[in-house]
Coordinates of C-alpha atoms in Angstrom, one line a residue:
M26 CA 44.3 24.1 21.8
R27 CA 40.7 23.4 22.6
R28 CA 38.4 26.4 23.1
R29 CA 37.9 25.4 26.8
D30 CA 41.6 25.5 27.5
L31 CA 42.0 28.7 25.6
L32 CA 39.3 30.4 27.7
K33 CA 40.9 29.1 31.0
G34 CA 44.2 30.6 30.0
M35 CA 42.5 33.9 29.1
A36 CA 40.7 34.0 32.4
A37 CA 43.9 33.7 34.3
A38 CA 45.8 36.3 32.2
V39 CA 43.4 39.2 31.4
P40 CA 40.9 41.4 33.4
A41 CA 37.2 40.5 33.4
F42 CA 36.3 43.4 31.0
Y43 CA 38.6 42.1 28.3
L44 CA 37.5 38.5 28.9
S45 CA 33.9 39.5 28.3
K46 CA 35.0 41.0 25.0
A47 CA 36.8 37.8 24.1
F48 CA 33.8 35.7 24.9
S49 CA 31.7 38.0 22.7
A50 CA 34.1 37.6 19.8
L51 CA 34.2 33.8 20.1
A52 CA 30.4 33.8 20.0
D53 CA 30.4 36.0 16.9
N54 CA 32.8 33.6 15.2
R55 CA 30.5 30.7 16.0
A56 CA 27.7 32.4 14.1
P57 CA 27.4 31.0 10.5
R58 CA 28.5 33.4 7.8
I59 CA 26.4 34.6 4.9
A60 CA 28.0 33.2 1.7
D61 CA 29.6 35.6 -0.7
G62 CA 28.4 35.8 -4.3
P63 CA 26.4 37.8 -6.7
F64 CA 23.3 37.9 -4.5
K65 CA 23.1 40.5 -1.8
P66 CA 20.4 40.6 1.0
D67 CA 18.1 43.1 -0.7
W68 CA 15.1 42.9 -3.0
E69 CA 16.8 44.5 -5.9
S70 CA 19.7 42.0 -5.9
L71 CA 17.4 39.0 -5.5
K72 CA 15.6 40.0 -8.7
Q73 CA 18.5 38.3 -10.5
Y74 CA 16.9 35.0 -9.6
A75 CA 15.8 32.6 -12.3
V76 CA 13.8 29.4 -11.6
P77 CA 16.1 26.4 -12.5
D78 CA 14.9 24.2 -15.4
W79 CA 15.1 21.1 -13.2
F80 CA 12.3 22.5 -11.0
R81 CA 10.2 23.5 -14.0
D82 CA 10.5 20.0 -15.4
A83 CA 9.8 18.2 -12.1
K84 CA 6.2 19.3 -11.7
F85 CA 5.4 17.0 -8.7
G86 CA 6.9 16.8 -5.2
L87 CA 5.9 15.0 -2.0
W88 CA 6.2 16.4 1.5
A89 CA 6.5 15.0 5.0
H90 CA 5.0 17.8 7.2
W91 CA 5.9 15.8 10.3
G92 CA 6.9 16.8 13.8
P93 CA 5.9 16.4 17.5
Q94 CA 2.5 17.9 16.8
C95 CA 1.7 14.6 14.9
Q96 CA 2.1 12.6 18.1
P97 CA -1.4 13.3 19.6
E98 CA -2.9 12.5 16.1
R99 CA -5.4 15.4 16.6
G100 CA -4.7 17.6 13.6
D101 CA -2.9 20.8 12.6
W102 CA -1.6 23.5 14.9
Y103 CA -2.0 21.2 17.9
A104 CA 0.7 23.0 19.9
R105 CA -1.5 26.1 19.7
G106 CA -4.9 24.6 20.0
M107 CA -4.1 22.7 23.2
Y108 CA -3.8 26.1 24.9
Q109 CA -7.0 27.5 23.6
E110 CA -9.6 26.8 26.3
G111 CA -12.8 25.2 25.0
S112 CA -11.3 24.1 21.7
D113 CA -11.4 20.5 20.5
Q114 CA -7.7 20.1 20.9
Y115 CA -7.7 21.6 24.4
S116 CA -10.4 19.2 25.5
Y117 CA -8.6 16.3 23.9
H118 CA -5.4 17.3 25.6
I119 CA -7.0 17.5 29.0
E120 CA -8.4 14.0 28.6
K121 CA -5.2 12.4 27.1
Y122 CA -2.4 14.2 28.9
G123 CA -3.8 16.5 31.6
H124 CA -4.0 20.2 32.1
P125 CA -1.6 22.4 30.1
S126 CA -0.3 24.0 33.3
K127 CA 1.1 20.6 34.2
F128 CA 1.6 18.9 30.8
G129 CA 2.5 21.4 28.1
F130 CA 3.7 21.1 24.6
K131 CA 7.3 20.6 25.8
D132 CA 5.9 17.3 27.4
V133 CA 4.3 16.3 24.1
I134 CA 7.7 16.5 22.6
N135 CA 9.0 14.0 25.3
E136 CA 6.2 11.6 24.3
W137 CA 7.2 11.6 20.7
K138 CA 9.6 8.7 19.7
A139 CA 9.3 8.2 15.9
E140 CA 10.0 4.6 16.7
N141 CA 8.8 3.1 13.4
W142 CA 10.3 5.7 11.0
Q143 CA 11.9 4.2 7.9
P144 CA 12.6 7.1 5.6
G145 CA 14.0 4.9 2.8
E146 CA 10.9 2.8 2.6
L147 CA 8.7 5.9 2.4
L148 CA 10.8 7.5 -0.3
D149 CA 10.8 4.4 -2.3
L150 CA 7.0 4.6 -2.3
Y151 CA 7.0 8.3 -3.1
K152 CA 9.5 7.9 -6.0
R153 CA 7.3 5.2 -7.4
A154 CA 4.4 7.6 -7.2
G155 CA 6.2 10.0 -9.4
A156 CA 7.7 12.5 -7.0
K157 CA 10.5 14.3 -8.6
Y158 CA 11.5 16.1 -5.4
F159 CA 10.9 15.5 -1.7
M160 CA 10.6 18.0 1.2
A161 CA 10.6 17.5 4.9
L162 CA 9.6 19.8 7.8
A163 CA 12.7 21.2 9.5
N164 CA 10.7 23.1 12.2
H165 CA 7.2 24.3 12.7
H166 CA 5.6 27.3 14.5
D167 CA 6.2 25.3 17.7
G168 CA 9.9 26.2 17.7
F169 CA 11.3 22.7 17.8
D170 CA 14.1 21.9 15.3
L171 CA 14.1 18.4 13.7
Y172 CA 17.8 18.4 13.1
N173 CA 21.1 18.6 14.9
S174 CA 20.8 22.3 15.7
T175 CA 23.6 24.2 17.4
Y176 CA 21.4 27.2 18.1
Q177 CA 18.3 25.5 19.3
S178 CA 18.8 23.1 22.2
W179 CA 15.2 21.9 21.8
N180 CA 15.8 19.7 18.9
S181 CA 15.1 16.1 17.8
T182 CA 18.6 14.9 18.5
K183 CA 18.4 15.7 22.2
M184 CA 14.7 15.2 22.9
G185 CA 11.8 13.1 21.7
P186 CA 13.0 10.7 19.0
K187 CA 16.7 11.6 19.7
K188 CA 17.3 11.3 16.0
D189 CA 18.5 13.6 13.3
L190 CA 15.4 13.5 11.3
I191 CA 16.4 16.0 8.6
G192 CA 19.7 14.1 8.3
G193 CA 17.8 10.9 7.8
W194 CA 15.4 12.3 5.2
A195 CA 18.3 14.0 3.3
K196 CA 20.3 10.8 3.2
A197 CA 17.4 8.8 1.9
A198 CA 16.5 11.4 -0.8
K199 CA 20.1 11.6 -2.0
E200 CA 20.4 7.8 -2.2
R201 CA 17.3 7.8 -4.5
G202 CA 18.4 10.7 -6.6
L203 CA 15.7 13.0 -5.4
P204 CA 16.3 16.7 -4.9
F205 CA 15.8 17.4 -1.2
G206 CA 14.1 20.3 0.4
V207 CA 13.3 21.6 3.8
T208 CA 10.3 23.7 5.1
V209 CA 10.9 26.3 7.7
H210 CA 8.0 27.7 9.8
A211 CA 9.7 28.8 13.1
A212 CA 9.8 32.5 12.5
H213 CA 6.3 32.8 13.9
T214 CA 6.8 31.0 17.3
W215 CA 7.1 34.4 19.0
T216 CA 3.4 35.3 18.4
W217 CA 2.0 31.8 17.5
L218 CA 2.7 30.4 21.0
E219 CA 1.4 33.4 22.9
V220 CA -1.6 31.2 23.8
A221 CA 0.8 29.3 26.2
Q222 CA 0.9 32.5 28.3
R223 CA -2.8 32.1 29.1
A224 CA -4.8 30.5 31.9
D225 CA -8.2 29.0 32.1
K226 CA -11.0 31.5 32.5
A227 CA -13.4 29.1 34.2
G228 CA -13.5 25.7 35.9
P229 CA -11.3 24.1 38.7
M230 CA -8.1 25.4 37.1
K231 CA -9.3 28.9 36.7
G232 CA -6.4 31.4 36.8
V233 CA -3.6 28.7 36.9
P234 CA -1.1 29.8 34.2
Y235 CA -0.2 27.4 31.5
D236 CA 3.4 26.5 31.1
G237 CA 4.3 29.1 28.5
K238 CA 6.3 31.3 31.0
L239 CA 8.3 28.5 32.7
T240 CA 12.1 29.1 33.0
K241 CA 15.1 26.9 33.3
A242 CA 15.0 27.0 37.1
D243 CA 11.5 25.4 37.0
G244 CA 13.0 22.3 35.6
A245 CA 14.8 21.1 38.7
G246 CA 14.0 17.4 39.1
K247 CA 12.0 17.3 35.9
W248 CA 12.7 15.3 32.7
W249 CA 13.7 18.6 31.1
S250 CA 16.1 19.6 33.8
G251 CA 18.9 21.8 32.4
Y252 CA 16.8 23.1 29.5
D253 CA 15.1 26.4 29.3
P254 CA 11.5 26.3 28.1
Q255 CA 11.8 29.9 26.9
E256 CA 14.3 28.7 24.4
L257 CA 11.4 26.7 22.9
Y258 CA 8.3 28.9 23.6
A259 CA 10.0 32.3 23.3
Q260 CA 7.4 33.9 25.5
N261 CA 9.4 36.3 27.6
H262 CA 7.6 39.3 26.0
E263 CA 4.5 41.3 26.0
L264 CA 1.5 39.9 24.2
S265 CA 0.3 41.1 20.8
K266 CA -2.5 43.7 20.8
D267 CA -5.3 41.2 20.1
S268 CA -3.6 38.1 21.4
L269 CA -6.7 37.0 23.3
D270 CA -8.5 36.8 19.9
D271 CA -7.7 33.4 18.6
H272 CA -8.1 34.6 15.0
A273 CA -5.9 37.6 15.3
I274 CA -2.8 35.5 14.4
H275 CA -3.8 35.5 10.7
R276 CA -4.1 39.3 10.6
E277 CA -0.7 39.6 12.3
W278 CA 1.1 37.1 10.0
N279 CA 3.3 39.7 8.4
W280 CA 4.1 41.4 11.7
G281 CA 1.5 44.1 11.4
N282 CA -1.9 44.9 13.0
G283 CA -0.5 45.0 16.5
A284 CA 1.7 41.9 16.4
S285 CA 4.4 41.9 19.1
V286 CA 7.6 42.7 17.3
P287 CA 10.3 40.1 18.0
S288 CA 13.6 41.0 19.6
K289 CA 16.9 41.2 17.7
A290 CA 18.1 38.2 19.7
Y291 CA 15.1 36.2 18.5
C292 CA 15.6 37.2 14.9
D293 CA 19.4 36.5 15.1
K294 CA 18.7 33.1 16.5
F295 CA 16.3 32.3 13.7
L296 CA 18.8 33.4 11.1
N297 CA 21.6 31.3 12.6
R298 CA 19.4 28.2 12.9
T299 CA 18.4 28.5 9.2
I300 CA 21.8 29.3 7.8
E301 CA 23.2 26.3 9.7
L302 CA 20.4 24.1 8.3
I303 CA 21.3 25.1 4.8
D304 CA 25.1 24.6 5.4
K305 CA 24.8 21.3 7.2
Y306 CA 22.2 19.5 5.0
G307 CA 22.6 21.2 1.6
P308 CA 18.9 21.4 0.6
D309 CA 18.0 22.1 -3.0
L310 CA 14.7 23.7 -2.0
I311 CA 13.6 25.7 1.0
Y312 CA 10.0 26.7 1.7
F313 CA 9.0 29.5 4.1
D314 CA 5.5 29.6 5.6
D315 CA 5.7 33.4 5.6
T316 CA 4.4 36.5 3.8
A317 CA 7.3 37.1 1.4
L318 CA 10.3 36.1 3.6
P319 CA 10.7 35.2 7.3
L320 CA 10.4 38.2 9.7
W321 CA 10.0 40.6 6.8
P322 CA 9.5 43.6 7.1
V323 CA 10.6 43.9 10.8
N324 CA 14.0 42.2 10.2
D325 CA 16.2 41.4 7.2
A326 CA 17.0 37.8 8.3
G327 CA 14.9 36.4 5.4
L328 CA 16.7 38.5 2.9
K329 CA 20.1 37.2 4.2
I330 CA 18.9 33.6 4.1
A331 CA 17.7 34.0 0.5
A332 CA 21.0 35.5 -0.6
H333 CA 22.9 32.8 1.3
M334 CA 20.8 30.0 -0.3
Y335 CA 21.4 31.3 -3.8
N336 CA 25.1 32.0 -3.4
T337 CA 25.7 28.6 -1.8
S338 CA 23.9 26.9 -4.6
I339 CA 26.1 28.7 -7.2
K340 CA 29.2 27.6 -5.4
K341 CA 28.0 24.0 -5.1
H342 CA 26.7 23.5 -8.7
G343 CA 28.5 26.2 -10.7
K344 CA 25.0 27.7 -11.4
L345 CA 21.9 28.7 -9.5
N346 CA 20.1 25.4 -8.8
A347 CA 18.0 26.4 -5.8
A348 CA 14.3 26.7 -5.4
L349 CA 13.1 29.0 -2.7
F350 CA 9.4 29.7 -1.9
G351 CA 7.4 32.5 -0.3
K352 CA 3.7 33.4 -0.1
I353 CA 1.6 36.5 -0.9
L354 CA 4.3 38.0 -3.1
D355 CA 4.0 41.3 -4.9
E356 CA 5.1 41.7 -8.5
Q357 CA 8.7 42.5 -7.6
Q358 CA 9.0 39.7 -5.1
R359 CA 7.8 37.1 -7.6
K360 CA 11.0 37.9 -9.5
C361 CA 13.1 37.1 -6.4
M362 CA 11.7 33.6 -5.5
I363 CA 9.0 31.2 -6.4
W364 CA 5.4 32.1 -5.5
D365 CA 3.7 29.4 -3.4
I366 CA -0.1 29.2 -3.1
E367 CA -1.3 27.2 -0.1
R368 CA -4.3 24.9 -0.7
G369 CA -5.3 26.7 -3.9
Q370 CA -4.5 27.3 -7.6
S371 CA -4.1 30.3 -9.9
N372 CA -6.9 30.8 -12.3
Q373 CA -4.6 31.7 -15.2
I374 CA -1.3 30.8 -16.9
E375 CA 1.3 32.5 -14.7
P376 CA 4.3 34.2 -16.5
E377 CA 6.7 32.8 -13.9
P378 CA 6.8 29.2 -12.5
W379 CA 4.9 28.8 -9.2
Q380 CA 3.8 26.1 -6.8
T381 CA 0.7 24.9 -5.0
D382 CA 1.2 23.3 -1.7
T383 CA -1.6 21.2 -0.3
C384 CA -2.3 18.0 1.6
I385 CA -4.5 14.9 1.3
G386 CA -5.8 15.5 4.8
G387 CA -4.7 17.9 7.6
W388 CA -1.1 19.3 7.7
H389 CA -0.4 17.4 10.9
Y390 CA -1.7 13.9 11.2
D391 CA -5.3 13.6 12.4
R392 CA -6.6 10.1 13.2
R393 CA -10.2 11.2 12.7
I394 CA -9.6 11.7 8.9
F395 CA -8.4 8.1 8.6
D396 CA -11.3 6.8 10.7
N397 CA -13.9 8.8 8.6
K398 CA -12.2 8.1 5.3
G399 CA -11.8 11.8 4.7
Y400 CA -8.7 11.9 2.6
K401 CA -8.5 13.3 -0.9
S402 CA -8.6 10.6 -3.4
A403 CA -5.9 9.9 -6.0
K404 CA -8.4 11.2 -8.6
T405 CA -8.6 14.6 -6.8
V406 CA -4.8 14.8 -6.6
I407 CA -4.3 14.0 -10.3
H408 CA -6.9 16.5 -11.3
T409 CA -5.2 19.2 -9.2
L410 CA -1.8 18.3 -10.7
A411 CA -3.2 18.6 -14.2
D412 CA -4.8 21.9 -13.5
V413 CA -1.7 23.3 -11.8
V414 CA 0.8 22.1 -14.5
S415 CA -1.4 23.5 -17.3
K416 CA -0.9 27.0 -15.6
N417 CA 2.9 26.8 -15.3
G418 CA 2.9 25.4 -11.8
N419 CA 4.2 22.6 -9.7
L420 CA 2.3 20.6 -7.1
L421 CA 3.8 19.9 -3.6
L422 CA 1.6 17.3 -1.8
N423 CA 1.8 16.5 1.9
I424 CA 1.1 12.9 3.0
P425 CA 0.6 13.2 6.8
V426 CA 2.9 11.1 8.9
K427 CA 1.8 9.5 12.2
G428 CA 3.8 10.2 15.3
D429 CA 5.6 6.8 15.0
G430 CA 6.9 7.7 11.6
T431 CA 4.6 5.7 9.4
I432 CA 1.7 6.5 7.1
D433 CA -1.6 4.7 7.5
S434 CA -3.2 2.2 5.2
E435 CA -5.6 4.6 3.5
E436 CA -2.8 7.0 2.7
R437 CA -0.8 4.2 1.2
K438 CA -3.7 3.3 -1.1
I439 CA -4.0 6.8 -2.3
V440 CA -0.2 7.1 -3.0
E441 CA -0.4 3.8 -4.9
G442 CA -3.3 5.1 -6.9
I443 CA -1.3 8.2 -7.8
A444 CA 1.6 5.9 -8.8
A445 CA -0.6 3.8 -11.1
W446 CA -1.8 6.9 -13.1
M447 CA 1.6 8.5 -13.2
Q448 CA 3.4 5.3 -14.5
V449 CA 1.2 5.4 -17.6
N450 CA 0.5 9.1 -18.1
S451 CA 3.5 11.1 -16.7
Q452 CA 4.7 12.1 -20.1
S453 CA 1.9 14.7 -20.1
I454 CA 3.3 16.1 -16.9
Y455 CA 7.1 16.0 -16.6
G456 CA 9.1 18.4 -18.7
T457 CA 6.0 20.1 -20.1
R458 CA 5.2 23.8 -20.6
P459 CA 1.9 25.6 -20.8
W460 CA 0.1 25.9 -24.1
T461 CA -1.5 29.2 -25.3
V462 CA -4.6 28.4 -23.2
F463 CA -4.6 26.3 -20.1
G464 CA -7.9 24.5 -20.7
E465 CA -11.6 24.6 -21.3
G466 CA -14.8 23.3 -19.7
P467 CA -17.4 24.1 -17.1
A468 CA -15.0 24.3 -14.1
I469 CA -13.3 27.3 -15.6
E470 CA -16.5 29.4 -15.3
S471 CA -16.9 28.6 -11.6
A472 CA -13.2 29.0 -10.5
A473 CA -12.9 30.7 -7.1
P474 CA -10.6 33.7 -6.5
L475 CA -7.6 33.3 -4.3
S476 CA -8.0 34.3 -0.6
A477 CA -4.9 35.6 1.2
Q478 CA -2.1 33.0 0.5
G479 CA -4.5 30.7 -1.4
F480 CA -7.4 28.7 0.0
N481 CA -9.6 28.5 -3.1
E482 CA -9.1 24.8 -3.3
G483 CA -12.3 22.8 -3.9
K484 CA -14.5 25.9 -4.0
G485 CA -15.4 25.7 -7.7
K486 CA -17.3 23.0 -9.6
P487 CA -15.8 19.5 -9.5
F488 CA -13.8 18.5 -12.6
T489 CA -15.5 16.3 -15.1
A490 CA -14.5 14.6 -18.4
D491 CA -15.7 17.8 -20.1
D492 CA -12.9 19.7 -18.4
I493 CA -9.7 19.7 -20.5
R494 CA -6.3 20.8 -19.4
F495 CA -3.4 21.4 -21.9
T496 CA 0.3 20.9 -21.7
K497 CA 2.9 20.8 -24.4
K498 CA 6.3 19.3 -24.9
G499 CA 8.2 20.0 -28.1
N500 CA 5.8 19.6 -31.0
T501 CA 3.4 17.5 -29.0
L502 CA 0.2 18.8 -27.3
Y503 CA -1.4 16.9 -24.5
A504 CA -5.1 17.3 -23.7
L505 CA -6.0 15.8 -20.4
A506 CA -9.7 15.1 -20.0
L507 CA -10.4 15.0 -16.3
G508 CA -12.6 11.9 -16.2
W509 CA -13.7 9.1 -18.6
P510 CA -15.7 10.6 -21.5
G511 CA -17.8 7.5 -22.0
E512 CA -19.6 6.8 -25.2
K513 CA -20.1 10.4 -26.1
G514 CA -16.4 10.9 -26.5
S515 CA -14.6 14.2 -26.3
V516 CA -15.1 17.5 -28.2
I517 CA -12.1 19.8 -27.7
K518 CA -13.2 23.3 -28.8
A519 CA -9.8 24.9 -28.6
L520 CA -8.7 22.5 -31.4
A521 CA -11.4 23.3 -33.9
S522 CA -10.3 23.7 -37.5
A523 CA -10.6 27.5 -37.4
S524 CA -9.4 28.0 -33.8
P525 CA -7.2 31.0 -33.3
Q526 CA -5.0 28.9 -31.0
L527 CA -3.9 26.8 -34.1
S528 CA -3.1 29.6 -36.5
G529 CA -4.2 27.5 -39.4
K530 CA -2.2 24.4 -38.4
K531 CA -3.8 21.0 -39.0
I532 CA -3.7 18.1 -36.6
S533 CA -1.8 15.2 -38.0
D534 CA -2.5 12.5 -35.4
V535 CA -4.4 11.8 -32.2
S536 CA -3.7 8.9 -29.8
M537 CA -4.7 8.0 -26.3
V538 CA -1.8 7.5 -23.8
G539 CA -2.0 3.9 -22.4
Y540 CA -4.3 2.7 -25.2
P541 CA -2.4 0.8 -28.0
G542 CA -5.1 1.0 -30.7
K543 CA -6.0 3.7 -33.2
L544 CA -8.5 6.3 -32.3
T545 CA -11.3 7.6 -34.6
W546 CA -11.1 11.4 -34.7
E547 CA -12.2 14.4 -36.8
Q548 CA -11.2 18.1 -36.7
T549 CA -14.3 20.2 -37.5
G550 CA -15.4 23.8 -37.1
E551 CA -16.9 22.8 -33.7
G552 CA -13.8 21.2 -32.3
L553 CA -11.6 18.1 -32.3
K554 CA -14.0 15.2 -32.0
I555 CA -12.6 12.1 -30.6
K556 CA -14.4 8.8 -30.3
T557 CA -13.4 6.9 -27.2
P558 CA -12.5 3.2 -27.5
A559 CA -14.4 0.4 -25.7
T560 CA -11.4 -0.2 -23.5
K561 CA -10.6 2.6 -21.1
P562 CA -7.0 2.8 -19.8
D563 CA -8.0 4.9 -16.8
E564 CA -11.0 6.6 -15.1
I565 CA -9.1 9.3 -13.3
A566 CA -8.0 11.3 -16.4
V567 CA -7.6 10.4 -20.0
V568 CA -4.6 11.8 -21.9
Y569 CA -4.9 12.6 -25.6
K570 CA -1.6 13.0 -27.4
I571 CA -2.0 15.4 -30.3
E572 CA 0.6 15.9 -33.1
G573 CA 0.8 18.7 -35.6
A574 CA -1.2 21.3 -33.7
I575 CA 1.8 23.3 -32.4
G576 CA 4.5 22.1 -34.7

């Protein structure tokens, strides 16, 4: 019997009080269940986690941080910036779409069609570039789900593209043998979209509220008729203490410093959305844009999701195969998941595997970066990768996707440049482990400290050929010179004949990856001196393959 017929029969047979109870029970049954297994939703239990070897070996992943905020092509956090009077995105929105009281973010969603999206073509390119895993945005702080979500009506199968985007990415990744991951940011919609409750303070629209408090009833005769904007914006609550301060959101990220505390219903909905995402699409990786875990410490939804992810992975693979990421982790939390550093790198070899997440431009697509040729180069990406891997980390790199589902010509050139280097030199990256020291050179002395969740990227000296990063695999040591050494060659001090790193071992052979000839080299008290050949295999980074030093 269908649920509808069952409920009709119940309505005719039982009093209203008991019918209400029955409806509640059915709703509870629709909620996804937390998977049983060795992991429980508490920090002590999650300490059993061990990073899977496949992730440690992979080293490099690519990311599509793509959603409706890419449609205006005006950069990151557009759904917030368009409600901040006087900001660049607010002014752009007024000019392109109209006032946010009449054309809000919900209407930007309606403009987004993803009409040229071909996930298979992009993943072919990314796999050629050396990506060993792929991640896709499942939702952002804007609250919009990019998959067939039972618990969020505002999703990409019903609005905008009217496509299951996570489903499409997952299928393309599986067909290409790439582990697939999702990134989940929607825990913060509650406070992040508080700006939508504002109104202009000056000008002809002074005092006219933006659309952040609209309700389902306001949709009569509109394109969104039948849908409740509050399900998307989640703004039926009091503002945070410093909500009118545009920068307060950063202080409130971990639900402190006067942040409005989300309701139980909001937290339960987030939990249900995320459990369903895991169950429906089977991701191997899940990234949270949160301090520690989503909604922690005001709610245990994040702990439940982590336990579910780990237990589900064990049931699926017979062992724990999942990678789960959080930011700003304390020493205990780093045993429970993988520490993620946003737009930055550690300055030491970390005892546990970790990840840098960064981007060649802005997180959401920004046309101005393309026009001004402002993307990071393939050289910068490879140097970052070498530095991160030498310190026991992985690099997750976002290639911004335009609203139509394509990447631009400059991005494609950069990805192809990464591919060219990786196709020759990837043996020094994949499956490697840190050596006793991560490197040497002038950039080490100028390394910038981490700020909050990261953000020390590009604040030290630029890498040069005198900056060396080490990786090892078995009995082979790789020394990556981050540039072409030129006629002067390379002198690697950590490989001097009396170096404590070698414990008396002698180097037996030195070659250059991608160069077929013999190298002239000498191990002295000053260092390993290598004469560079006349033919250079690459200008981005030169890889010396050294035998005997760690055998």
